[in-house]
Amino acid sequence: MQELLIRLAKARFPFVVVGGYAAYAHGVTLVTQDIDVCCAFTEDSLKRLQTAIGDLHPVHRMRPDRLPLEIRPGMSTNLRNLYLDTDAGQLNLIGQVQGIGGYQEALQHSIEVSVDDCPIRLLSLSALIQAKEAMDRDRDR
């Protein structure tokens, strides 16, 4: 799954890692099957996403027909979340982190870490706890 993060970072796709993988990076002994990132859905960021993962055969995970990801002009205006399966693992892109806000707020509450010498933004531990408390799910307690 680290391959996805490195690809996103190298394509200069703006994101902050949130969710289970962020918790794992902070030392929580948790097994997660996906990577959750908060991002701004803009035309530029979607082009960078396509550059980063296009060759990994991304498909829409939540659709029964599992359509391939196809970035089209104007697509960014309607997107709030994208749930993808790729050859390198599952990638969830969300526009809002509950209890934190959108991408800019997540970015303000993030720290930089290095993954294979590649800088990655990660939700800070206090912000991650705040988000998990706001979600109020049993598995997050």
PDB file of N, CA and C in Angstrom, residues 22-90:
ATOM      1  N   ALA A  22      -3.164   6.159   8.876  1.00  0.00           N
ATOM      2  CA  ALA A  22      -2.583   7.229   9.691  1.00  0.00           C
ATOM      3  C   ALA A  22      -2.415   6.747  11.131  1.00  0.00           C
ATOM      4  N   ALA A  23      -3.403   6.025  11.641  1.00  0.00           N
ATOM      5  CA  ALA A  23      -3.308   5.486  13.000  1.00  0.00           C
ATOM      6  C   ALA A  23      -2.136   4.510  13.098  1.00  0.00           C
ATOM      7  N   TYR A  24      -1.986   3.661  12.093  1.00  0.00           N
ATOM      8  CA  TYR A  24      -0.868   2.722  12.047  1.00  0.00           C
ATOM      9  C   TYR A  24       0.468   3.471  12.067  1.00  0.00           C
ATOM     10  N   ALA A  25       0.562   4.536  11.294  1.00  0.00           N
ATOM     11  CA  ALA A  25       1.797   5.330  11.235  1.00  0.00           C
ATOM     12  C   ALA A  25       2.116   5.980  12.584  1.00  0.00           C
ATOM     13  N   HIS A  26       1.074   6.228  13.391  1.00  0.00           N
ATOM     14  CA  HIS A  26       1.272   6.806  14.726  1.00  0.00           C
ATOM     15  C   HIS A  26       1.521   5.732  15.782  1.00  0.00           C
ATOM     16  N   GLY A  27       1.586   4.452  15.362  1.00  0.00           N
ATOM     17  CA  GLY A  27       1.943   3.397  16.296  1.00  0.00           C
ATOM     18  C   GLY A  27       0.810   2.497  16.747  1.00  0.00           C
ATOM     19  N   VAL A  28      -0.391   2.717  16.249  1.00  0.00           N
ATOM     20  CA  VAL A  28      -1.511   1.848  16.610  1.00  0.00           C
ATOM     21  C   VAL A  28      -1.313   0.498  15.920  1.00  0.00           C
ATOM     22  N   THR A  29      -1.480  -0.575  16.660  1.00  0.00           N
ATOM     23  CA  THR A  29      -1.338  -1.904  16.063  1.00  0.00           C
ATOM     24  C   THR A  29      -2.677  -2.294  15.448  1.00  0.00           C
ATOM     25  N   LEU A  30      -2.874  -1.847  14.253  1.00  0.00           N
ATOM     26  CA  LEU A  30      -4.136  -2.012  13.543  1.00  0.00           C
ATOM     27  C   LEU A  30      -3.832  -2.525  12.149  1.00  0.00           C
ATOM     28  N   VAL A  31      -4.601  -3.477  11.719  1.00  0.00           N
ATOM     29  CA  VAL A  31      -4.473  -3.958  10.346  1.00  0.00           C
ATOM     30  C   VAL A  31      -5.528  -3.243   9.517  1.00  0.00           C
ATOM     31  N   THR A  32      -5.091  -2.619   8.446  1.00  0.00           N
ATOM     32  CA  THR A  32      -6.028  -1.924   7.581  1.00  0.00           C
ATOM     33  C   THR A  32      -5.861  -2.420   6.151  1.00  0.00           C
ATOM     34  N   GLN A  33      -6.960  -2.468   5.447  1.00  0.00           N
ATOM     35  CA  GLN A  33      -6.954  -2.995   4.082  1.00  0.00           C
ATOM     36  C   GLN A  33      -6.923  -1.903   3.026  1.00  0.00           C
ATOM     37  N   ASP A  34      -6.911  -0.644   3.462  1.00  0.00           N
ATOM     38  CA  ASP A  34      -6.986   0.447   2.500  1.00  0.00           C
ATOM     39  C   ASP A  34      -6.196   1.649   2.995  1.00  0.00           C
ATOM     40  N   ILE A  35      -6.075   2.615   2.130  1.00  0.00           N
ATOM     41  CA  ILE A  35      -5.478   3.896   2.505  1.00  0.00           C
ATOM     42  C   ILE A  35      -6.545   4.960   2.289  1.00  0.00           C
ATOM     43  N   ASP A  36      -6.793   5.754   3.334  1.00  0.00           N
ATOM     44  CA  ASP A  36      -7.740   6.862   3.260  1.00  0.00           C
ATOM     45  C   ASP A  36      -6.947   8.152   3.182  1.00  0.00           C
ATOM     46  N   VAL A  37      -7.256   8.970   2.191  1.00  0.00           N
ATOM     47  CA  VAL A  37      -6.617  10.276   2.081  1.00  0.00           C
ATOM     48  C   VAL A  37      -7.684  11.339   1.908  1.00  0.00           C
ATOM     49  N   CYS A  38      -7.434  12.479   2.507  1.00  0.00           N
ATOM     50  CA  CYS A  38      -8.279  13.649   2.313  1.00  0.00           C
ATOM     51  C   CYS A  38      -7.613  14.502   1.236  1.00  0.00           C
ATOM     52  N   CYS A  39      -8.413  14.973   0.304  1.00  0.00           N
ATOM     53  CA  CYS A  39      -7.868  15.769  -0.797  1.00  0.00           C
ATOM     54  C   CYS A  39      -8.917  16.778  -1.261  1.00  0.00           C
ATOM     55  N   ALA A  40      -8.455  17.733  -2.030  1.00  0.00           N
ATOM     56  CA  ALA A  40      -9.358  18.675  -2.685  1.00  0.00           C
ATOM     57  C   ALA A  40      -9.608  18.147  -4.089  1.00  0.00           C
ATOM     58  N   PHE A  41     -10.855  18.009  -4.454  1.00  0.00           N
ATOM     59  CA  PHE A  41     -11.193  17.521  -5.789  1.00  0.00           C
ATOM     60  C   PHE A  41     -11.211  18.702  -6.762  1.00  0.00           C
ATOM     61  N   THR A  42     -10.072  18.947  -7.374  1.00  0.00           N
ATOM     62  CA  THR A  42      -9.954  20.000  -8.379  1.00  0.00           C
ATOM     63  C   THR A  42      -9.552  19.361  -9.706  1.00  0.00           C
ATOM     64  N   GLU A  43      -9.691  20.115 -10.786  1.00  0.00           N
ATOM     65  CA  GLU A  43      -9.279  19.597 -12.098  1.00  0.00           C
ATOM     66  C   GLU A  43      -7.801  19.193 -12.063  1.00  0.00           C
ATOM     67  N   ASP A  44      -6.974  20.061 -11.497  1.00  0.00           N
ATOM     68  CA  ASP A  44      -5.539  19.778 -11.442  1.00  0.00           C
ATOM     69  C   ASP A  44      -5.240  18.542 -10.600  1.00  0.00           C
ATOM     70  N   SER A  45      -5.877  18.433  -9.431  1.00  0.00           N
ATOM     71  CA  SER A  45      -5.571  17.281  -8.576  1.00  0.00           C
ATOM     72  C   SER A  45      -6.031  15.978  -9.228  1.00  0.00           C
ATOM     73  N   LEU A  46      -7.150  15.998  -9.937  1.00  0.00           N
ATOM     74  CA  LEU A  46      -7.611  14.776 -10.596  1.00  0.00           C
ATOM     75  C   LEU A  46      -6.671  14.362 -11.727  1.00  0.00           C
ATOM     76  N   LYS A  47      -6.111  15.334 -12.432  1.00  0.00           N
ATOM     77  CA  LYS A  47      -5.112  15.013 -13.465  1.00  0.00           C
ATOM     78  C   LYS A  47      -3.885  14.376 -12.825  1.00  0.00           C
ATOM     79  N   ARG A  48      -3.476  14.899 -11.676  1.00  0.00           N
ATOM     80  CA  ARG A  48      -2.324  14.340 -10.960  1.00  0.00           C
ATOM     81  C   ARG A  48      -2.626  12.926 -10.445  1.00  0.00           C
ATOM     82  N   LEU A  49      -3.869  12.724 -10.016  1.00  0.00           N
ATOM     83  CA  LEU A  49      -4.289  11.390  -9.580  1.00  0.00           C
ATOM     84  C   LEU A  49      -4.175  10.406 -10.739  1.00  0.00           C
ATOM     85  N   GLN A  50      -4.662  10.797 -11.900  1.00  0.00           N
ATOM     86  CA  GLN A  50      -4.591   9.939 -13.089  1.00  0.00           C
ATOM     87  C   GLN A  50      -3.137   9.608 -13.432  1.00  0.00           C
ATOM     88  N   THR A  51      -2.269  10.611 -13.352  1.00  0.00           N
ATOM     89  CA  THR A  51      -0.847  10.394 -13.609  1.00  0.00           C
ATOM     90  C   THR A  51      -0.267   9.402 -12.604  1.00  0.00           C
ATOM     91  N   ALA A  52      -0.669   9.542 -11.347  1.00  0.00           N
ATOM     92  CA  ALA A  52      -0.100   8.718 -10.276  1.00  0.00           C
ATOM     93  C   ALA A  52      -0.524   7.258 -10.355  1.00  0.00           C
ATOM     94  N   ILE A  53      -1.805   7.009 -10.648  1.00  0.00           N
ATOM     95  CA  ILE A  53      -2.297   5.632 -10.523  1.00  0.00           C
ATOM     96  C   ILE A  53      -2.924   5.071 -11.797  1.00  0.00           C
ATOM     97  N   GLY A  54      -2.908   5.807 -12.869  1.00  0.00           N
ATOM     98  CA  GLY A  54      -3.563   5.365 -14.100  1.00  0.00           C
ATOM     99  C   GLY A  54      -3.130   3.997 -14.581  1.00  0.00           C
ATOM    100  N   ASP A  55      -1.862   3.668 -14.418  1.00  0.00           N
ATOM    101  CA  ASP A  55      -1.363   2.370 -14.884  1.00  0.00           C
ATOM    102  C   ASP A  55      -1.629   1.238 -13.887  1.00  0.00           C
ATOM    103  N   LEU A  56      -2.265   1.561 -12.755  1.00  0.00           N
ATOM    104  CA  LEU A  56      -2.611   0.545 -11.752  1.00  0.00           C
ATOM    105  C   LEU A  56      -4.046   0.040 -11.911  1.00  0.00           C
ATOM    106  N   HIS A  57      -4.661   0.363 -13.038  1.00  0.00           N
ATOM    107  CA  HIS A  57      -6.015  -0.099 -13.381  1.00  0.00           C
ATOM    108  C   HIS A  57      -7.052   0.243 -12.304  1.00  0.00           C
ATOM    109  N   PRO A  58      -7.170   1.516 -11.928  1.00  0.00           N
ATOM    110  CA  PRO A  58      -8.142   1.875 -10.886  1.00  0.00           C
ATOM    111  C   PRO A  58      -9.582   1.684 -11.360  1.00  0.00           C
ATOM    112  N   VAL A  59     -10.389   1.085 -10.487  1.00  0.00           N
ATOM    113  CA  VAL A  59     -11.812   0.907 -10.744  1.00  0.00           C
ATOM    114  C   VAL A  59     -12.597   1.409  -9.539  1.00  0.00           C
ATOM    115  N   HIS A  60     -13.839   1.801  -9.792  1.00  0.00           N
ATOM    116  CA  HIS A  60     -14.722   2.271  -8.722  1.00  0.00           C
ATOM    117  C   HIS A  60     -15.165   1.065  -7.884  1.00  0.00           C
ATOM    118  N   ARG A  61     -14.674   0.992  -6.658  1.00  0.00           N
ATOM    119  CA  ARG A  61     -14.927  -0.152  -5.794  1.00  0.00           C
ATOM    120  C   ARG A  61     -16.381  -0.262  -5.359  1.00  0.00           C
ATOM    121  N   MET A  62     -17.071   0.846  -5.173  1.00  0.00           N
ATOM    122  CA  MET A  62     -18.424   0.821  -4.619  1.00  0.00           C
ATOM    123  C   MET A  62     -19.504   0.622  -5.682  1.00  0.00           C
ATOM    124  N   ARG A  63     -19.133   0.558  -6.935  1.00  0.00           N
ATOM    125  CA  ARG A  63     -20.102   0.346  -8.008  1.00  0.00           C
ATOM    126  C   ARG A  63     -20.169  -1.141  -8.348  1.00  0.00           C
ATOM    127  N   PRO A  64     -21.363  -1.669  -8.510  1.00  0.00           N
ATOM    128  CA  PRO A  64     -21.473  -3.094  -8.859  1.00  0.00           C
ATOM    129  C   PRO A  64     -20.802  -3.427 -10.195  1.00  0.00           C
ATOM    130  N   ASP A  65     -20.795  -2.476 -11.122  1.00  0.00           N
ATOM    131  CA  ASP A  65     -20.180  -2.727 -12.434  1.00  0.00           C
ATOM    132  C   ASP A  65     -18.678  -2.448 -12.442  1.00  0.00           C
ATOM    133  N   ARG A  66     -18.152  -1.921 -11.317  1.00  0.00           N
ATOM    134  CA  ARG A  66     -16.717  -1.674 -11.145  1.00  0.00           C
ATOM    135  C   ARG A  66     -16.091  -0.986 -12.362  1.00  0.00           C
ATOM    136  N   LEU A  67     -16.702   0.105 -12.753  1.00  0.00           N
ATOM    137  CA  LEU A  67     -16.208   0.864 -13.903  1.00  0.00           C
ATOM    138  C   LEU A  67     -14.791   1.371 -13.667  1.00  0.00           C
ATOM    139  N   PRO A  68     -13.975   1.381 -14.718  1.00  0.00           N
ATOM    140  CA  PRO A  68     -12.637   1.966 -14.601  1.00  0.00           C
ATOM    141  C   PRO A  68     -12.739   3.469 -14.306  1.00  0.00           C
ATOM    142  N   LEU A  69     -11.775   3.967 -13.555  1.00  0.00           N
ATOM    143  CA  LEU A  69     -11.716   5.404 -13.280  1.00  0.00           C
ATOM    144  C   LEU A  69     -11.389   6.132 -14.575  1.00  0.00           C
ATOM    145  N   GLU A  70     -12.222   7.070 -14.916  1.00  0.00           N
ATOM    146  CA  GLU A  70     -12.010   7.884 -16.112  1.00  0.00           C
ATOM    147  C   GLU A  70     -12.133   9.348 -15.709  1.00  0.00           C
ATOM    148  N   ILE A  71     -11.022  10.062 -15.744  1.00  0.00           N
ATOM    149  CA  ILE A  71     -11.011  11.471 -15.375  1.00  0.00           C
ATOM    150  C   ILE A  71     -11.473  12.280 -16.589  1.00  0.00           C
ATOM    151  N   ARG A  72     -12.549  13.045 -16.381  1.00  0.00           N
ATOM    152  CA  ARG A  72     -13.120  13.860 -17.449  1.00  0.00           C
ATOM    153  C   ARG A  72     -13.175  15.322 -17.017  1.00  0.00           C
ATOM    154  N   PRO A  73     -13.091  16.247 -17.967  1.00  0.00           N
ATOM    155  CA  PRO A  73     -13.237  17.670 -17.624  1.00  0.00           C
ATOM    156  C   PRO A  73     -14.576  17.916 -16.921  1.00  0.00           C
ATOM    157  N   GLY A  74     -14.542  18.740 -15.908  1.00  0.00           N
ATOM    158  CA  GLY A  74     -15.748  19.079 -15.160  1.00  0.00           C
ATOM    159  C   GLY A  74     -16.114  18.081 -14.081  1.00  0.00           C
ATOM    160  N   MET A  75     -15.409  16.987 -14.028  1.00  0.00           N
ATOM    161  CA  MET A  75     -15.713  15.932 -13.064  1.00  0.00           C
ATOM    162  C   MET A  75     -15.563  16.403 -11.624  1.00  0.00           C
ATOM    163  N   SER A  76     -14.644  17.318 -11.388  1.00  0.00           N
ATOM    164  CA  SER A  76     -14.322  17.738 -10.022  1.00  0.00           C
ATOM    165  C   SER A  76     -15.478  18.447  -9.331  1.00  0.00           C
ATOM    166  N   THR A  77     -16.385  19.040 -10.078  1.00  0.00           N
ATOM    167  CA  THR A  77     -17.463  19.815  -9.455  1.00  0.00           C
ATOM    168  C   THR A  77     -18.457  18.952  -8.688  1.00  0.00           C
ATOM    169  N   ASN A  78     -18.572  17.678  -9.041  1.00  0.00           N
ATOM    170  CA  ASN A  78     -19.559  16.809  -8.401  1.00  0.00           C
ATOM    171  C   ASN A  78     -18.965  15.802  -7.419  1.00  0.00           C
ATOM    172  N   LEU A  79     -17.660  15.714  -7.345  1.00  0.00           N
ATOM    173  CA  LEU A  79     -17.037  14.694  -6.499  1.00  0.00           C
ATOM    174  C   LEU A  79     -16.951  15.113  -5.038  1.00  0.00           C
ATOM    175  N   ARG A  80     -17.259  14.171  -4.175  1.00  0.00           N
ATOM    176  CA  ARG A  80     -17.070  14.359  -2.735  1.00  0.00           C
ATOM    177  C   ARG A  80     -16.137  13.274  -2.198  1.00  0.00           C
ATOM    178  N   ASN A  81     -16.254  12.056  -2.776  1.00  0.00           N
ATOM    179  CA  ASN A  81     -15.452  10.903  -2.378  1.00  0.00           C
ATOM    180  C   ASN A  81     -15.220  10.018  -3.594  1.00  0.00           C
ATOM    181  N   LEU A  82     -14.119   9.286  -3.579  1.00  0.00           N
ATOM    182  CA  LEU A  82     -13.818   8.268  -4.580  1.00  0.00           C
ATOM    183  C   LEU A  82     -13.289   7.047  -3.843  1.00  0.00           C
ATOM    184  N   TYR A  83     -13.876   5.897  -4.109  1.00  0.00           N
ATOM    185  CA  TYR A  83     -13.433   4.651  -3.489  1.00  0.00           C
ATOM    186  C   TYR A  83     -12.926   3.752  -4.604  1.00  0.00           C
ATOM    187  N   LEU A  84     -11.618   3.511  -4.614  1.00  0.00           N
ATOM    188  CA  LEU A  84     -10.993   2.818  -5.735  1.00  0.00           C
ATOM    189  C   LEU A  84     -10.288   1.544  -5.308  1.00  0.00           C
ATOM    190  N   ASP A  85     -10.340   0.559  -6.195  1.00  0.00           N
ATOM    191  CA  ASP A  85      -9.474  -0.606  -6.132  1.00  0.00           C
ATOM    192  C   ASP A  85      -8.411  -0.401  -7.197  1.00  0.00           C
ATOM    193  N   THR A  86      -7.162  -0.677  -6.853  1.00  0.00           N
ATOM    194  CA  THR A  86      -6.065  -0.586  -7.817  1.00  0.00           C
ATOM    195  C   THR A  86      -5.228  -1.854  -7.706  1.00  0.00           C
ATOM    196  N   ASP A  87      -4.324  -2.029  -8.637  1.00  0.00           N
ATOM    197  CA  ASP A  87      -3.412  -3.172  -8.577  1.00  0.00           C
ATOM    198  C   ASP A  87      -2.514  -3.120  -7.347  1.00  0.00           C
ATOM    199  N   ALA A  88      -2.393  -1.950  -6.724  1.00  0.00           N
ATOM    200  CA  ALA A  88      -1.540  -1.788  -5.544  1.00  0.00           C
ATOM    201  C   ALA A  88      -2.344  -1.722  -4.248  1.00  0.00           C
ATOM    202  N   GLY A  89      -3.657  -1.883  -4.308  1.00  0.00           N
ATOM    203  CA  GLY A  89      -4.482  -1.850  -3.106  1.00  0.00           C
ATOM    204  C   GLY A  89      -5.645  -0.891  -3.220  1.00  0.00           C
ATOM    205  N   GLN A  90      -6.400  -0.797  -2.132  1.00  0.00           N
ATOM    206  CA  GLN A  90      -7.573   0.068  -2.088  1.00  0.00           C
ATOM    207  C   GLN A  90      -7.173   1.483  -1.685  1.00  0.00           C
TER     208      GLN A  90
END
